[in-house]
N, CA, C, O and CB atoms as a CASP TS submission, in Angstrom:
PFRMAT TS
TARGET T0000
AUTHOR 0000-0000-0000
METHOD Language model
MODEL 1
PARENT N/A
ATOM      1  N   UNK     1      12.268  10.416  48.708  1.00  0.00           N
ATOM      2  CA  UNK     1      13.248  11.314  49.255  1.00  0.00           C
ATOM      3  C   UNK     1      14.011  10.665  50.405  1.00  0.00           C
ATOM      4  O   UNK     1      14.337   9.477  50.405  1.00  0.00           O
ATOM      5  CB  UNK     1      12.583  12.590  49.714  1.00  0.00           C
ATOM      6  N   UNK     2      14.266  11.506  51.360  1.00  0.00           N
ATOM      7  CA  UNK     2      15.070  11.069  52.509  1.00  0.00           C
ATOM      8  C   UNK     2      14.389   9.968  53.319  1.00  0.00           C
ATOM      9  O   UNK     2      15.039   9.037  53.794  1.00  0.00           O
ATOM     10  CB  UNK     2      15.365  12.251  53.413  1.00  0.00           C
ATOM     11  N   UNK     3      13.081  10.089  53.466  1.00  0.00           N
ATOM     12  CA  UNK     3      12.345   9.102  54.251  1.00  0.00           C
ATOM     13  C   UNK     3      12.418   7.727  53.612  1.00  0.00           C
ATOM     14  O   UNK     3      12.624   6.726  54.299  1.00  0.00           O
ATOM     15  CB  UNK     3      10.891   9.526  54.412  1.00  0.00           C
ATOM     16  N   UNK     4      12.247   7.677  52.285  1.00  0.00           N
ATOM     17  CA  UNK     4      12.315   6.396  51.574  1.00  0.00           C
ATOM     18  C   UNK     4      13.723   5.815  51.671  1.00  0.00           C
ATOM     19  O   UNK     4      13.889   4.610  51.862  1.00  0.00           O
ATOM     20  CB  UNK     4      11.905   6.572  50.089  1.00  0.00           C
ATOM     21  N   UNK     5      14.731   6.665  51.541  1.00  0.00           N
ATOM     22  CA  UNK     5      16.118   6.192  51.633  1.00  0.00           C
ATOM     23  C   UNK     5      16.412   5.685  53.038  1.00  0.00           C
ATOM     24  O   UNK     5      17.057   4.649  53.200  1.00  0.00           O
ATOM     25  CB  UNK     5      17.106   7.318  51.255  1.00  0.00           C
ATOM     26  N   UNK     6      15.950   6.395  54.038  1.00  0.00           N
ATOM     27  CA  UNK     6      16.149   5.968  55.430  1.00  0.00           C
ATOM     28  C   UNK     6      15.474   4.624  55.674  1.00  0.00           C
ATOM     29  O   UNK     6      16.019   3.771  56.375  1.00  0.00           O
ATOM     30  CB  UNK     6      15.598   7.028  56.412  1.00  0.00           C
ATOM     31  N   UNK     7      14.299   4.435  55.103  1.00  0.00           N
ATOM     32  CA  UNK     7      13.580   3.165  55.256  1.00  0.00           C
ATOM     33  C   UNK     7      14.349   2.025  54.589  1.00  0.00           C
ATOM     34  O   UNK     7      14.461   0.939  55.158  1.00  0.00           O
ATOM     35  CB  UNK     7      12.162   3.271  54.657  1.00  0.00           C
ATOM     36  N   UNK     8      14.880   2.264  53.384  1.00  0.00           N
ATOM     37  CA  UNK     8      15.673   1.243  52.695  1.00  0.00           C
ATOM     38  C   UNK     8      16.914   0.880  53.507  1.00  0.00           C
ATOM     39  O   UNK     8      17.261  -0.295  53.624  1.00  0.00           O
ATOM     40  CB  UNK     8      16.081   1.733  51.293  1.00  0.00           C
ATOM     41  N   UNK     9      17.579   1.886  54.064  1.00  0.00           N
ATOM     42  CA  UNK     9      18.766   1.630  54.884  1.00  0.00           C
ATOM     43  C   UNK     9      18.416   0.829  56.131  1.00  0.00           C
ATOM     44  O   UNK     9      19.152  -0.076  56.522  1.00  0.00           O
ATOM     45  CB  UNK     9      19.431   2.948  55.282  1.00  0.00           C
ATOM     46  N   UNK    10      17.291   1.166  56.752  1.00  0.00           N
ATOM     47  CA  UNK    10      16.844   0.419  57.933  1.00  0.00           C
ATOM     48  C   UNK    10      16.549  -1.027  57.569  1.00  0.00           C
ATOM     49  O   UNK    10      16.961  -1.942  58.281  1.00  0.00           O
ATOM     50  CB  UNK    10      15.596   1.074  58.552  1.00  0.00           C
ATOM     51  N   UNK    11      15.837  -1.240  56.466  1.00  0.00           N
ATOM     52  CA  UNK    11      15.523  -2.595  56.015  1.00  0.00           C
ATOM     53  C   UNK    11      16.789  -3.375  55.695  1.00  0.00           C
ATOM     54  O   UNK    11      16.899  -4.555  56.028  1.00  0.00           O
ATOM     55  CB  UNK    11      14.613  -2.553  54.789  1.00  0.00           C
ATOM     56  N   UNK    12      17.747  -2.713  55.048  1.00  0.00           N
ATOM     57  CA  UNK    12      19.009  -3.373  54.721  1.00  0.00           C
ATOM     58  C   UNK    12      19.756  -3.757  55.997  1.00  0.00           C
ATOM     59  O   UNK    12      20.303  -4.856  56.086  1.00  0.00           O
ATOM     60  CB  UNK    12      19.886  -2.459  53.840  1.00  0.00           C
ATOM     61  N   UNK    13      19.781  -2.874  56.969  1.00  0.00           N
ATOM     62  CA  UNK    13      20.460  -3.163  58.234  1.00  0.00           C
ATOM     63  C   UNK    13      19.787  -4.333  58.946  1.00  0.00           C
ATOM     64  O   UNK    13      20.465  -5.190  59.513  1.00  0.00           O
ATOM     65  CB  UNK    13      20.466  -1.916  59.144  1.00  0.00           C
ATOM     66  N   UNK    14      18.473  -4.369  58.918  1.00  0.00           N
ATOM     67  CA  UNK    14      17.748  -5.478  59.544  1.00  0.00           C
ATOM     68  C   UNK    14      18.031  -6.796  58.826  1.00  0.00           C
ATOM     69  O   UNK    14      18.208  -7.829  59.472  1.00  0.00           O
ATOM     70  CB  UNK    14      16.240  -5.195  59.547  1.00  0.00           C
ATOM     71  N   UNK    15      18.074  -6.763  57.501  1.00  0.00           N
ATOM     72  CA  UNK    15      18.374  -7.971  56.729  1.00  0.00           C
ATOM     73  C   UNK    15      19.789  -8.462  57.027  1.00  0.00           C
ATOM     74  O   UNK    15      20.018  -9.664  57.161  1.00  0.00           O
ATOM     75  CB  UNK    15      18.208  -7.704  55.219  1.00  0.00           C
ATOM     76  N   UNK    16      20.723  -7.544  57.128  1.00  0.00           N
ATOM     77  CA  UNK    16      22.106  -7.930  57.451  1.00  0.00           C
ATOM     78  C   UNK    16      22.191  -8.517  58.852  1.00  0.00           C
ATOM     79  O   UNK    16      22.928  -9.477  59.077  1.00  0.00           O
ATOM     80  CB  UNK    16      23.050  -6.718  57.331  1.00  0.00           C
ATOM     81  N   UNK    17      21.453  -7.957  59.788  1.00  0.00           N
ATOM     82  CA  UNK    17      21.445  -8.484  61.153  1.00  0.00           C
ATOM     83  C   UNK    17      20.851  -9.892  61.184  1.00  0.00           C
ATOM     84  O   UNK    17      21.359 -10.765  61.888  1.00  0.00           O
ATOM     85  CB  UNK    17      20.650  -7.551  62.087  1.00  0.00           C
ATOM     86  N   UNK    18      19.774 -10.115  60.419  1.00  0.00           N
ATOM     87  CA  UNK    18      19.179 -11.456  60.342  1.00  0.00           C
ATOM     88  C   UNK    18      20.156 -12.443  59.726  1.00  0.00           C
ATOM     89  O   UNK    18      20.283 -13.571  60.203  1.00  0.00           O
ATOM     90  CB  UNK    18      17.876 -11.426  59.526  1.00  0.00           C
ATOM     91  N   UNK    19      20.847 -12.030  58.667  1.00  0.00           N
ATOM     92  CA  UNK    19      21.815 -12.908  58.008  1.00  0.00           C
ATOM     93  C   UNK    19      22.965 -13.241  58.955  1.00  0.00           C
ATOM     94  O   UNK    19      23.416 -14.386  58.999  1.00  0.00           O
ATOM     95  CB  UNK    19      22.354 -12.251  56.722  1.00  0.00           C
ATOM     96  N   UNK    20      23.438 -12.264  59.703  1.00  0.00           N
ATOM     97  CA  UNK    20      24.526 -12.504  60.658  1.00  0.00           C
ATOM     98  C   UNK    20      24.077 -13.458  61.753  1.00  0.00           C
ATOM     99  O   UNK    20      24.844 -14.322  62.179  1.00  0.00           O
ATOM    100  CB  UNK    20      25.009 -11.179  61.277  1.00  0.00           C
ATOM    101  N   UNK    21      22.853 -13.308  62.206  1.00  0.00           N
ATOM    102  CA  UNK    21      22.309 -14.197  63.234  1.00  0.00           C
ATOM    103  C   UNK    21      22.193 -15.626  62.709  1.00  0.00           C
ATOM    104  O   UNK    21      22.540 -16.577  63.409  1.00  0.00           O
ATOM    105  CB  UNK    21      20.935 -13.693  63.710  1.00  0.00           C
ATOM    106  N   UNK    22      21.711 -15.776  61.491  1.00  0.00           N
ATOM    107  CA  UNK    22      21.588 -17.105  60.878  1.00  0.00           C
ATOM    108  C   UNK    22      22.953 -17.735  60.675  1.00  0.00           C
ATOM    109  O   UNK    22      23.121 -18.932  60.909  1.00  0.00           O
ATOM    110  CB  UNK    22      20.847 -17.017  59.537  1.00  0.00           C
ATOM    111  N   UNK    23      23.927 -16.954  60.248  1.00  0.00           N
ATOM    112  CA  UNK    23      25.289 -17.472  60.072  1.00  0.00           C
ATOM    113  C   UNK    23      25.840 -17.974  61.407  1.00  0.00           C
ATOM    114  O   UNK    23      26.449 -19.043  61.458  1.00  0.00           O
ATOM    115  CB  UNK    23      26.218 -16.379  59.482  1.00  0.00           C
ATOM    116  N   UNK    24      25.639 -17.232  62.465  1.00  0.00           N
ATOM    117  CA  UNK    24      26.107 -17.648  63.786  1.00  0.00           C
ATOM    118  C   UNK    24      25.399 -18.922  64.233  1.00  0.00           C
ATOM    119  O   UNK    24      26.020 -19.798  64.834  1.00  0.00           O
ATOM    120  CB  UNK    24      25.884 -16.528  64.814  1.00  0.00           C
ATOM    121  N   UNK    25      24.110 -19.029  63.945  1.00  0.00           N
ATOM    122  CA  UNK    25      23.357 -20.244  64.289  1.00  0.00           C
ATOM    123  C   UNK    25      23.913 -21.451  63.548  1.00  0.00           C
ATOM    124  O   UNK    25      24.066 -22.526  64.127  1.00  0.00           O
ATOM    125  CB  UNK    25      21.862 -20.068  63.962  1.00  0.00           C
ATOM    126  N   UNK    26      24.216 -21.270  62.260  1.00  0.00           N
ATOM    127  CA  UNK    26      24.778 -22.363  61.463  1.00  0.00           C
ATOM    128  C   UNK    26      26.167 -22.757  61.956  1.00  0.00           C
ATOM    129  O   UNK    26      26.489 -23.944  62.010  1.00  0.00           O
ATOM    130  CB  UNK    26      24.845 -21.963  59.988  1.00  0.00           C
ATOM    131  N   UNK    27      26.985 -21.785  62.312  1.00  0.00           N
ATOM    132  CA  UNK    27      28.318 -22.087  62.853  1.00  0.00           C
ATOM    133  C   UNK    27      28.214 -22.856  64.157  1.00  0.00           C
ATOM    134  O   UNK    27      28.967 -23.801  64.392  1.00  0.00           O
ATOM    135  CB  UNK    27      29.119 -20.795  63.071  1.00  0.00           C
ATOM    136  N   UNK    28      27.288 -22.453  64.997  1.00  0.00           N
ATOM    137  CA  UNK    28      27.084 -23.134  66.271  1.00  0.00           C
ATOM    138  C   UNK    28      26.644 -24.573  66.049  1.00  0.00           C
ATOM    139  O   UNK    28      27.124 -25.485  66.722  1.00  0.00           O
ATOM    140  CB  UNK    28      26.050 -22.389  67.118  1.00  0.00           C
ATOM    141  N   UNK    29      25.741 -24.774  65.117  1.00  0.00           N
ATOM    142  CA  UNK    29      25.277 -26.119  64.790  1.00  0.00           C
ATOM    143  C   UNK    29      26.433 -26.970  64.266  1.00  0.00           C
ATOM    144  O   UNK    29      26.588 -28.118  64.682  1.00  0.00           O
ATOM    145  CB  UNK    29      24.140 -26.061  63.752  1.00  0.00           C
ATOM    146  N   UNK    30      27.231 -26.431  63.375  1.00  0.00           N
ATOM    147  CA  UNK    30      28.379 -27.159  62.846  1.00  0.00           C
ATOM    148  C   UNK    30      29.338 -27.546  63.966  1.00  0.00           C
ATOM    149  O   UNK    30      29.809 -28.683  64.018  1.00  0.00           O
ATOM    150  CB  UNK    30      29.107 -26.319  61.792  1.00  0.00           C
ATOM    151  N   UNK    31      29.627 -26.612  64.855  1.00  0.00           N
ATOM    152  CA  UNK    31      30.521 -26.893  65.980  1.00  0.00           C
ATOM    153  C   UNK    31      29.959 -28.025  66.841  1.00  0.00           C
ATOM    154  O   UNK    31      30.691 -28.930  67.242  1.00  0.00           O
ATOM    155  CB  UNK    31      30.731 -25.624  66.833  1.00  0.00           C
ATOM    156  N   UNK    32      28.661 -27.968  67.122  1.00  0.00           N
ATOM    157  CA  UNK    32      28.020 -28.999  67.938  1.00  0.00           C
ATOM    158  C   UNK    32      28.128 -30.368  67.285  1.00  0.00           C
ATOM    159  O   UNK    32      28.436 -31.355  67.953  1.00  0.00           O
ATOM    160  CB  UNK    32      26.555 -28.652  68.179  1.00  0.00           C
ATOM    161  N   UNK    33      27.877 -30.432  65.991  1.00  0.00           N
ATOM    162  CA  UNK    33      27.958 -31.700  65.264  1.00  0.00           C
ATOM    163  C   UNK    33      29.399 -32.216  65.250  1.00  0.00           C
ATOM    164  O   UNK    33      29.633 -33.401  65.486  1.00  0.00           O
ATOM    165  CB  UNK    33      27.434 -31.532  63.819  1.00  0.00           C
ATOM    166  N   UNK    34      30.349 -31.347  64.979  1.00  0.00           N
ATOM    167  CA  UNK    34      31.753 -31.767  64.957  1.00  0.00           C
ATOM    168  C   UNK    34      32.194 -32.337  66.301  1.00  0.00           C
ATOM    169  O   UNK    34      32.882 -33.356  66.357  1.00  0.00           O
ATOM    170  CB  UNK    34      32.648 -30.591  64.576  1.00  0.00           C
ATOM    171  N   UNK    35      31.796 -31.680  67.368  1.00  0.00           N
ATOM    172  CA  UNK    35      32.219 -32.122  68.693  1.00  0.00           C
ATOM    173  C   UNK    35      31.445 -33.347  69.178  1.00  0.00           C
ATOM    174  O   UNK    35      31.932 -34.062  70.054  1.00  0.00           O
ATOM    175  CB  UNK    35      32.057 -30.994  69.684  1.00  0.00           C
ATOM    176  N   UNK    36      30.263 -33.607  68.638  1.00  0.00           N
ATOM    177  CA  UNK    36      29.448 -34.742  69.081  1.00  0.00           C
ATOM    178  C   UNK    36      29.871 -36.058  68.445  1.00  0.00           C
ATOM    179  O   UNK    36      29.511 -37.122  68.948  1.00  0.00           O
ATOM    180  CB  UNK    36      27.997 -34.483  68.772  1.00  0.00           C
ATOM    181  N   UNK    37      30.611 -36.013  67.372  1.00  0.00           N
ATOM    182  CA  UNK    37      30.992 -37.242  66.692  1.00  0.00           C
ATOM    183  C   UNK    37      32.116 -37.960  67.440  1.00  0.00           C
ATOM    184  O   UNK    37      32.939 -37.334  68.107  1.00  0.00           O
ATOM    185  CB  UNK    37      31.423 -36.941  65.256  1.00  0.00           C
ATOM    186  N   UNK    38      32.128 -39.265  67.317  1.00  0.00           N
ATOM    187  CA  UNK    38      33.179 -40.071  67.958  1.00  0.00           C
ATOM    188  C   UNK    38      34.453 -40.084  67.122  1.00  0.00           C
ATOM    189  O   UNK    38      35.499 -40.532  67.590  1.00  0.00           O
ATOM    190  CB  UNK    38      32.690 -41.509  68.185  1.00  0.00           C
ATOM    191  N   UNK    39      34.369 -39.599  65.894  1.00  0.00           N
ATOM    192  CA  UNK    39      35.520 -39.596  64.993  1.00  0.00           C
ATOM    193  C   UNK    39      36.328 -38.321  65.134  1.00  0.00           C
ATOM    194  O   UNK    39      35.801 -37.270  65.501  1.00  0.00           O
ATOM    195  CB  UNK    39      35.068 -39.765  63.552  1.00  0.00           C
ATOM    196  N   UNK    40      37.600 -38.427  64.840  1.00  0.00           N
ATOM    197  CA  UNK    40      38.435 -37.240  64.765  1.00  0.00           C
ATOM    198  C   UNK    40      38.299 -36.639  63.382  1.00  0.00           C
ATOM    199  O   UNK    40      38.541 -37.318  62.384  1.00  0.00           O
ATOM    200  CB  UNK    40      39.915 -37.570  65.084  1.00  0.00           C
ATOM    201  N   UNK    41      37.919 -35.387  63.311  1.00  0.00           N
ATOM    202  CA  UNK    41      37.687 -34.735  62.021  1.00  0.00           C
ATOM    203  C   UNK    41      38.544 -33.495  61.874  1.00  0.00           C
ATOM    204  O   UNK    41      38.772 -32.748  62.826  1.00  0.00           O
ATOM    205  CB  UNK    41      36.217 -34.371  61.862  1.00  0.00           C
ATOM    206  N   UNK    42      39.014 -33.299  60.645  1.00  0.00           N
ATOM    207  CA  UNK    42      39.748 -32.083  60.309  1.00  0.00           C
ATOM    208  C   UNK    42      39.311 -31.661  58.918  1.00  0.00           C
ATOM    209  O   UNK    42      39.074 -32.499  58.048  1.00  0.00           O
ATOM    210  CB  UNK    42      41.303 -32.301  60.380  1.00  0.00           C
ATOM    211  N   UNK    43      39.206 -30.355  58.716  1.00  0.00           N
ATOM    212  CA  UNK    43      38.868 -29.813  57.402  1.00  0.00           C
ATOM    213  C   UNK    43      39.932 -28.793  57.032  1.00  0.00           C
ATOM    214  O   UNK    43      40.444 -28.064  57.882  1.00  0.00           O
ATOM    215  CB  UNK    43      37.437 -29.169  57.392  1.00  0.00           C
ATOM    216  N   UNK    44      40.251 -28.759  55.752  1.00  0.00           N
ATOM    217  CA  UNK    44      41.262 -27.821  55.263  1.00  0.00           C
ATOM    218  C   UNK    44      40.757 -27.155  53.998  1.00  0.00           C
ATOM    219  O   UNK    44      39.908 -27.694  53.288  1.00  0.00           O
ATOM    220  CB  UNK    44      42.611 -28.537  55.002  1.00  0.00           C
ATOM    221  N   UNK    45      41.297 -25.970  53.728  1.00  0.00           N
ATOM    222  CA  UNK    45      40.930 -25.287  52.490  1.00  0.00           C
ATOM    223  C   UNK    45      41.782 -25.830  51.351  1.00  0.00           C
ATOM    224  O   UNK    45      42.592 -26.736  51.553  1.00  0.00           O
ATOM    225  CB  UNK    45      41.105 -23.746  52.627  1.00  0.00           C
ATOM    226  N   UNK    46      41.605 -25.290  50.178  1.00  0.00           N
ATOM    227  CA  UNK    46      42.310 -25.809  48.989  1.00  0.00           C
ATOM    228  C   UNK    46      43.825 -25.692  49.081  1.00  0.00           C
ATOM    229  O   UNK    46      44.552 -26.445  48.433  1.00  0.00           O
ATOM    230  CB  UNK    46      41.839 -25.079  47.759  1.00  0.00           C
ATOM    231  N   UNK    47      44.291 -24.764  49.873  1.00  0.00           N
ATOM    232  CA  UNK    47      45.747 -24.604  50.012  1.00  0.00           C
ATOM    233  C   UNK    47      46.315 -25.487  51.113  1.00  0.00           C
ATOM    234  O   UNK    47      47.520 -25.471  51.364  1.00  0.00           O
ATOM    235  CB  UNK    47      46.092 -23.147  50.297  1.00  0.00           C
ATOM    236  N   UNK    48      45.453 -26.256  51.770  1.00  0.00           N
ATOM    237  CA  UNK    48      45.905 -27.170  52.811  1.00  0.00           C
ATOM    238  C   UNK    48      45.904 -26.566  54.207  1.00  0.00           C
ATOM    239  O   UNK    48      46.335 -27.212  55.161  1.00  0.00           O
ATOM    240  CB  UNK    48      47.272 -27.647  52.489  1.00  0.00           C
ATOM    241  N   UNK    49      45.429 -25.348  54.335  1.00  0.00           N
ATOM    242  CA  UNK    49      45.367 -24.702  55.646  1.00  0.00           C
ATOM    243  C   UNK    49      44.168 -25.250  56.416  1.00  0.00           C
ATOM    244  O   UNK    49      43.048 -25.264  55.907  1.00  0.00           O
ATOM    245  CB  UNK    49      45.270 -23.151  55.504  1.00  0.00           C
ATOM    246  N   UNK    50      44.414 -25.703  57.652  1.00  0.00           N
ATOM    247  CA  UNK    50      43.344 -26.253  58.483  1.00  0.00           C
ATOM    248  C   UNK    50      42.343 -25.140  58.792  1.00  0.00           C
ATOM    249  O   UNK    50      42.706 -24.064  59.268  1.00  0.00           O
ATOM    250  CB  UNK    50      43.915 -26.876  59.803  1.00  0.00           C
ATOM    251  N   UNK    51      41.092 -25.429  58.510  1.00  0.00           N
ATOM    252  CA  UNK    51      40.045 -24.451  58.776  1.00  0.00           C
ATOM    253  C   UNK    51      39.225 -24.802  60.008  1.00  0.00           C
ATOM    254  O   UNK    51      38.679 -23.913  60.661  1.00  0.00           O
ATOM    255  CB  UNK    51      39.138 -24.330  57.581  1.00  0.00           C
ATOM    256  N   UNK    52      39.134 -26.088  60.331  1.00  0.00           N
ATOM    257  CA  UNK    52      38.440 -26.525  61.545  1.00  0.00           C
ATOM    258  C   UNK    52      38.827 -27.955  61.873  1.00  0.00           C
ATOM    259  O   UNK    52      39.261 -28.716  61.007  1.00  0.00           O
ATOM    260  CB  UNK    52      36.908 -26.406  61.380  1.00  0.00           C
ATOM    261  N   UNK    53      38.666 -28.297  63.112  1.00  0.00           N
ATOM    262  CA  UNK    53      38.916 -29.664  63.587  1.00  0.00           C
ATOM    263  C   UNK    53      38.133 -29.838  64.881  1.00  0.00           C
ATOM    264  O   UNK    53      37.656 -28.869  65.471  1.00  0.00           O
ATOM    265  CB  UNK    53      40.462 -29.941  63.806  1.00  0.00           C
ATOM    266  N   UNK    54      38.010 -31.096  65.312  1.00  0.00           N
ATOM    267  CA  UNK    54      37.309 -31.316  66.564  1.00  0.00           C
ATOM    268  C   UNK    54      38.272 -31.818  67.642  1.00  0.00           C
ATOM    269  O   UNK    54      39.394 -32.236  67.356  1.00  0.00           O
ATOM    270  CB  UNK    54      36.163 -32.313  66.364  1.00  0.00           C
ATOM    271  N   UNK    55      37.803 -31.764  68.881  1.00  0.00           N
ATOM    272  CA  UNK    55      38.621 -32.177  70.014  1.00  0.00           C
ATOM    273  C   UNK    55      38.961 -33.656  69.944  1.00  0.00           C
ATOM    274  O   UNK    55      40.021 -34.073  70.410  1.00  0.00           O
ATOM    275  CB  UNK    55      37.908 -31.870  71.320  1.00  0.00           C
ATOM    276  N   UNK    56      38.075 -34.449  69.369  1.00  0.00           N
ATOM    277  CA  UNK    56      38.324 -35.897  69.257  1.00  0.00           C
ATOM    278  C   UNK    56      39.573 -36.167  68.412  1.00  0.00           C
ATOM    279  O   UNK    56      40.314 -37.109  68.696  1.00  0.00           O
ATOM    280  CB  UNK    56      37.095 -36.614  68.636  1.00  0.00           C
ATOM    281  N   UNK    57      39.812 -35.365  67.393  1.00  0.00           N
ATOM    282  CA  UNK    57      41.031 -35.508  66.583  1.00  0.00           C
ATOM    283  C   UNK    57      42.259 -35.328  67.476  1.00  0.00           C
ATOM    284  O   UNK    57      43.213 -36.102  67.401  1.00  0.00           O
ATOM    285  CB  UNK    57      41.049 -34.471  65.410  1.00  0.00           C
ATOM    286  N   UNK    58      42.220 -34.316  68.305  1.00  0.00           N
ATOM    287  CA  UNK    58      43.333 -34.038  69.218  1.00  0.00           C
ATOM    288  C   UNK    58      43.547 -35.222  70.152  1.00  0.00           C
ATOM    289  O   UNK    58      44.683 -35.636  70.381  1.00  0.00           O
ATOM    290  CB  UNK    58      43.069 -32.748  70.034  1.00  0.00           C
ATOM    291  N   UNK    59      42.461 -35.768  70.692  1.00  0.00           N
ATOM    292  CA  UNK    59      42.553 -36.888  71.623  1.00  0.00           C
ATOM    293  C   UNK    59      43.047 -38.165  70.956  1.00  0.00           C
ATOM    294  O   UNK    59      43.926 -38.845  71.488  1.00  0.00           O
ATOM    295  CB  UNK    59      41.208 -37.138  72.258  1.00  0.00           C
ATOM    296  N   UNK    60      42.490 -38.494  69.799  1.00  0.00           N
ATOM    297  CA  UNK    60      42.852 -39.740  69.120  1.00  0.00           C
ATOM    298  C   UNK    60      44.276 -39.741  68.586  1.00  0.00           C
ATOM    299  O   UNK    60      44.982 -40.745  68.683  1.00  0.00           O
ATOM    300  CB  UNK    60      41.900 -39.997  67.990  1.00  0.00           C
ATOM    301  N   UNK    61      44.692 -38.627  68.028  1.00  0.00           N
ATOM    302  CA  UNK    61      45.974 -38.570  67.349  1.00  0.00           C
ATOM    303  C   UNK    61      47.068 -37.876  68.156  1.00  0.00           C
ATOM    304  O   UNK    61      48.224 -37.829  67.736  1.00  0.00           O
ATOM    305  CB  UNK    61      45.811 -37.877  66.045  1.00  0.00           C
ATOM    306  N   UNK    62      46.696 -37.340  69.315  1.00  0.00           N
ATOM    307  CA  UNK    62      47.685 -36.655  70.139  1.00  0.00           C
ATOM    308  C   UNK    62      48.257 -35.420  69.458  1.00  0.00           C
ATOM    309  O   UNK    62      49.422 -35.072  69.649  1.00  0.00           O
ATOM    310  CB  UNK    62      48.803 -37.601  70.491  1.00  0.00           C
ATOM    311  N   UNK    63      47.435 -34.777  68.677  1.00  0.00           N
ATOM    312  CA  UNK    63      47.865 -33.598  67.929  1.00  0.00           C
ATOM    313  C   UNK    63      47.890 -32.377  68.852  1.00  0.00           C
ATOM    314  O   UNK    63      46.967 -32.168  69.639  1.00  0.00           O
ATOM    315  CB  UNK    63      46.930 -33.347  66.716  1.00  0.00           C
ATOM    316  N   UNK    64      48.929 -31.590  68.751  1.00  0.00           N
ATOM    317  CA  UNK    64      49.012 -30.330  69.483  1.00  0.00           C
ATOM    318  C   UNK    64      48.104 -29.322  68.779  1.00  0.00           C
ATOM    319  O   UNK    64      48.369 -28.963  67.631  1.00  0.00           O
ATOM    320  CB  UNK    64      50.497 -29.806  69.564  1.00  0.00           C
ATOM    321  N   UNK    65      47.033 -28.855  69.442  1.00  0.00           N
ATOM    322  CA  UNK    65      46.097 -27.932  68.780  1.00  0.00           C
ATOM    323  C   UNK    65      46.770 -26.674  68.242  1.00  0.00           C
ATOM    324  O   UNK    65      46.297 -26.108  67.257  1.00  0.00           O
ATOM    325  CB  UNK    65      45.005 -27.534  69.742  1.00  0.00           C
ATOM    326  N   UNK    66      47.842 -26.228  68.849  1.00  0.00           N
ATOM    327  CA  UNK    66      48.528 -25.042  68.361  1.00  0.00           C
ATOM    328  C   UNK    66      49.124 -25.271  66.979  1.00  0.00           C
ATOM    329  O   UNK    66      49.290 -24.326  66.208  1.00  0.00           O
ATOM    330  CB  UNK    66      49.617 -24.628  69.334  1.00  0.00           C
ATOM    331  N   UNK    67      49.442 -26.507  66.666  1.00  0.00           N
ATOM    332  CA  UNK    67      49.978 -26.801  65.323  1.00  0.00           C
ATOM    333  C   UNK    67      48.883 -26.771  64.265  1.00  0.00           C
ATOM    334  O   UNK    67      49.169 -26.631  63.076  1.00  0.00           O
ATOM    335  CB  UNK    67      50.669 -28.173  65.309  1.00  0.00           C
ATOM    336  N   UNK    68      47.644 -26.899  64.690  1.00  0.00           N
ATOM    337  CA  UNK    68      46.508 -26.893  63.759  1.00  0.00           C
ATOM    338  C   UNK    68      46.012 -25.479  63.493  1.00  0.00           C
ATOM    339  O   UNK    68      45.431 -25.216  62.440  1.00  0.00           O
ATOM    340  CB  UNK    68      45.365 -27.747  64.307  1.00  0.00           C
ATOM    341  N   UNK    69      46.232 -24.574  64.425  1.00  0.00           N
ATOM    342  CA  UNK    69      45.737 -23.203  64.269  1.00  0.00           C
ATOM    343  C   UNK    69      46.645 -22.364  63.404  1.00  0.00           C
ATOM    344  O   UNK    69      46.367 -21.187  63.177  1.00  0.00           O
ATOM    345  CB  UNK    69      45.580 -22.546  65.615  1.00  0.00           C
TER
END
């Protein structure tokens, strides 16, 4: 009944919170790795839209970060 449904909803909410936390941890790790490298890196999606880059790219190539966003 209601109790079982409430328990399922609580479990689902907890699982979603764990997944969101893990996603944030992975994003943080990726950011750290990108910024720690000596190389200038840029990533783009299939349509050519820049999805991420590191500060070293800006420094090495003199790229205006606003043009990348």
